[in-house]
Amino acid sequence: MRSRFSAFSVGDASYLLRTWHPSTRPARLDLAEGPRWVRLEILGTTGGSAFHTEGTVRFRAHYEDRGTPGAMEENSRFVRDAGAWTYLGAL
């Protein structure tokens, strides 16, 4: 989750697409017009250890959009795909 937030922060769409599960991955991702992501809070997790094949991360991501601060919250589901953790979607 932290690496995906960092990728959003720096506009690394290719990393985000690589870490998105193939079943829910968009064909492309345009980050040019998005907000500026400034801080991530992890609010809770389930699973996700070396022994799990899936897990969740509940987070709050803080951003600025044209000088106005804001935040979004999501409970995200991650699953292993070919041994790597991938983002499946929001719960």
Short mmCIF file of the C-alpha atoms (twelve columns), coordinates in Angstrom:
data_MODEL
# 
_entry.id   MODEL 
# 
loop_
_atom_site.group_PDB 
_atom_site.id 
_atom_site.type_symbol 
_atom_site.label_atom_id 
_atom_site.label_alt_id 
_atom_site.label_comp_id 
_atom_site.label_asym_id 
_atom_site.label_seq_id 
_atom_site.Cartn_x 
_atom_site.Cartn_y 
_atom_site.Cartn_z 
_atom_site.pdbx_PDB_model_num 
ATOM 1  C CA . MET A 1  0.000   0.000   0.000   1 
ATOM 2  C CA . ARG A 2  2.751   2.442   0.877   1 
ATOM 3  C CA . SER A 3  4.554   1.814   -2.408  1 
ATOM 4  C CA . ARG A 4  1.335   2.411   -4.372  1 
ATOM 5  C CA . PHE A 5  0.714   5.666   -2.479  1 
ATOM 6  C CA . SER A 6  4.278   6.741   -3.317  1 
ATOM 7  C CA . ALA A 7  3.628   5.885   -6.970  1 
ATOM 8  C CA . PHE A 8  0.485   8.031   -6.954  1 
ATOM 9  C CA . SER A 9  2.505   10.832  -5.322  1 
ATOM 10 C CA . VAL A 10 5.154   10.873  -8.033  1 
ATOM 11 C CA . GLY A 11 2.839   10.012  -10.938 1 
ATOM 12 C CA . ASP A 12 4.286   6.554   -11.669 1 
ATOM 13 C CA . ALA A 13 1.362   5.068   -13.606 1 
ATOM 14 C CA . SER A 14 3.414   2.127   -14.906 1 
ATOM 15 C CA . TYR A 15 4.157   0.940   -11.346 1 
ATOM 16 C CA . LEU A 16 0.505   1.290   -10.385 1 
ATOM 17 C CA . LEU A 17 -0.586  -0.762  -13.386 1 
ATOM 18 C CA . ARG A 18 2.041   -3.452  -12.655 1 
ATOM 19 C CA . THR A 19 0.780   -3.785  -9.063  1 
ATOM 20 C CA . TRP A 20 -2.916  -3.868  -10.040 1 
ATOM 21 C CA . HIS A 21 -4.539  -7.313  -10.302 1 
ATOM 22 C CA . PRO A 22 -5.114  -8.258  -13.972 1 
ATOM 23 C CA . SER A 23 -8.837  -8.882  -13.399 1 
ATOM 24 C CA . THR A 24 -9.508  -5.284  -12.305 1 
ATOM 25 C CA . ARG A 25 -6.608  -3.375  -13.896 1 
ATOM 26 C CA . PRO A 26 -7.636  -0.509  -16.202 1 
ATOM 27 C CA . ALA A 27 -6.173  -0.438  -19.711 1 
ATOM 28 C CA . ARG A 28 -4.406  2.844   -18.931 1 
ATOM 29 C CA . LEU A 29 -4.084  5.327   -16.117 1 
ATOM 30 C CA . ASP A 30 -3.764  9.099   -16.532 1 
ATOM 31 C CA . LEU A 31 -2.443  10.842  -13.419 1 
ATOM 32 C CA . ALA A 32 -1.735  14.217  -15.052 1 
ATOM 33 C CA . GLU A 33 -4.893  15.966  -13.833 1 
ATOM 34 C CA . GLY A 34 -5.107  14.392  -10.388 1 
ATOM 35 C CA . PRO A 35 -4.586  15.916  -6.964  1 
ATOM 36 C CA . ARG A 36 -1.205  16.123  -5.231  1 
ATOM 37 C CA . TRP A 37 -1.025  13.295  -2.695  1 
ATOM 38 C CA . VAL A 38 0.768   14.435  0.469   1 
ATOM 39 C CA . ARG A 39 0.299   11.948  3.328   1 
ATOM 40 C CA . LEU A 40 -0.855  8.399   4.008   1 
ATOM 41 C CA . GLU A 41 -2.333  7.029   7.222   1 
ATOM 42 C CA . ILE A 42 -2.765  3.275   7.617   1 
ATOM 43 C CA . LEU A 43 -5.880  2.797   9.748   1 
ATOM 44 C CA . GLY A 44 -5.971  -0.996  9.879   1 
ATOM 45 C CA . THR A 45 -4.919  -4.213  8.173   1 
ATOM 46 C CA . THR A 46 -5.951  -7.851  7.951   1 
ATOM 47 C CA . GLY A 47 -3.915  -10.734 6.579   1 
ATOM 48 C CA . GLY A 48 -1.050  -9.855  4.313   1 
ATOM 49 C CA . SER A 49 1.727   -11.840 5.951   1 
ATOM 50 C CA . ALA A 50 4.063   -14.239 4.176   1 
ATOM 51 C CA . PHE A 51 1.561   -17.005 4.998   1 
ATOM 52 C CA . HIS A 52 -1.501  -15.258 3.517   1 
ATOM 53 C CA . THR A 53 -2.747  -15.060 -0.047  1 
ATOM 54 C CA . GLU A 54 -4.940  -12.036 0.564   1 
ATOM 55 C CA . GLY A 55 -5.274  -9.108  2.897   1 
ATOM 56 C CA . THR A 56 -6.862  -5.721  3.379   1 
ATOM 57 C CA . VAL A 57 -5.550  -2.260  4.156   1 
ATOM 58 C CA . ARG A 58 -7.837  0.478   5.447   1 
ATOM 59 C CA . PHE A 59 -6.245  3.853   4.848   1 
ATOM 60 C CA . ARG A 60 -6.756  7.599   4.672   1 
ATOM 61 C CA . ALA A 61 -4.850  9.416   1.916   1 
ATOM 62 C CA . HIS A 62 -4.441  13.186  2.240   1 
ATOM 63 C CA . TYR A 63 -4.173  15.397  -0.831  1 
ATOM 64 C CA . GLU A 64 -4.235  18.960  -2.082  1 
ATOM 65 C CA . ASP A 65 -6.308  19.879  -5.107  1 
ATOM 66 C CA . ARG A 66 -5.735  23.419  -6.404  1 
ATOM 67 C CA . GLY A 67 -4.687  24.549  -2.939  1 
ATOM 68 C CA . THR A 68 -7.620  22.914  -1.161  1 
ATOM 69 C CA . PRO A 69 -6.776  20.086  1.254   1 
ATOM 70 C CA . GLY A 70 -8.805  16.903  1.321   1 
ATOM 71 C CA . ALA A 71 -8.694  13.235  2.216   1 
ATOM 72 C CA . MET A 72 -10.086 9.986   0.906   1 
ATOM 73 C CA . GLU A 73 -10.573 6.752   2.805   1 
ATOM 74 C CA . GLU A 74 -10.728 3.253   1.404   1 
ATOM 75 C CA . ASN A 75 -10.596 -0.324  2.591   1 
ATOM 76 C CA . SER A 76 -8.536  -1.984  -0.142  1 
ATOM 77 C CA . ARG A 77 -8.274  -5.665  -0.945  1 
ATOM 78 C CA . PHE A 78 -4.919  -7.109  -2.021  1 
ATOM 79 C CA . VAL A 79 -4.265  -10.621 -3.335  1 
ATOM 80 C CA . ARG A 80 -1.172  -12.480 -4.444  1 
ATOM 81 C CA . ASP A 81 -0.770  -12.931 -8.190  1 
ATOM 82 C CA . ALA A 82 2.195   -15.017 -9.334  1 
ATOM 83 C CA . GLY A 83 3.675   -14.550 -5.856  1 
ATOM 84 C CA . ALA A 84 3.411   -10.733 -5.823  1 
ATOM 85 C CA . TRP A 85 0.918   -8.612  -3.907  1 
ATOM 86 C CA . THR A 86 -1.541  -6.852  -6.218  1 
ATOM 87 C CA . TYR A 87 -4.364  -4.387  -5.630  1 
ATOM 88 C CA . LEU A 88 -7.722  -6.016  -6.388  1 
ATOM 89 C CA . GLY A 89 -10.087 -3.190  -5.465  1 
ATOM 90 C CA . ALA A 90 -12.025 -1.421  -2.762  1 
ATOM 91 C CA . LEU A 91 -14.271 -3.341  -0.379  1 
# 
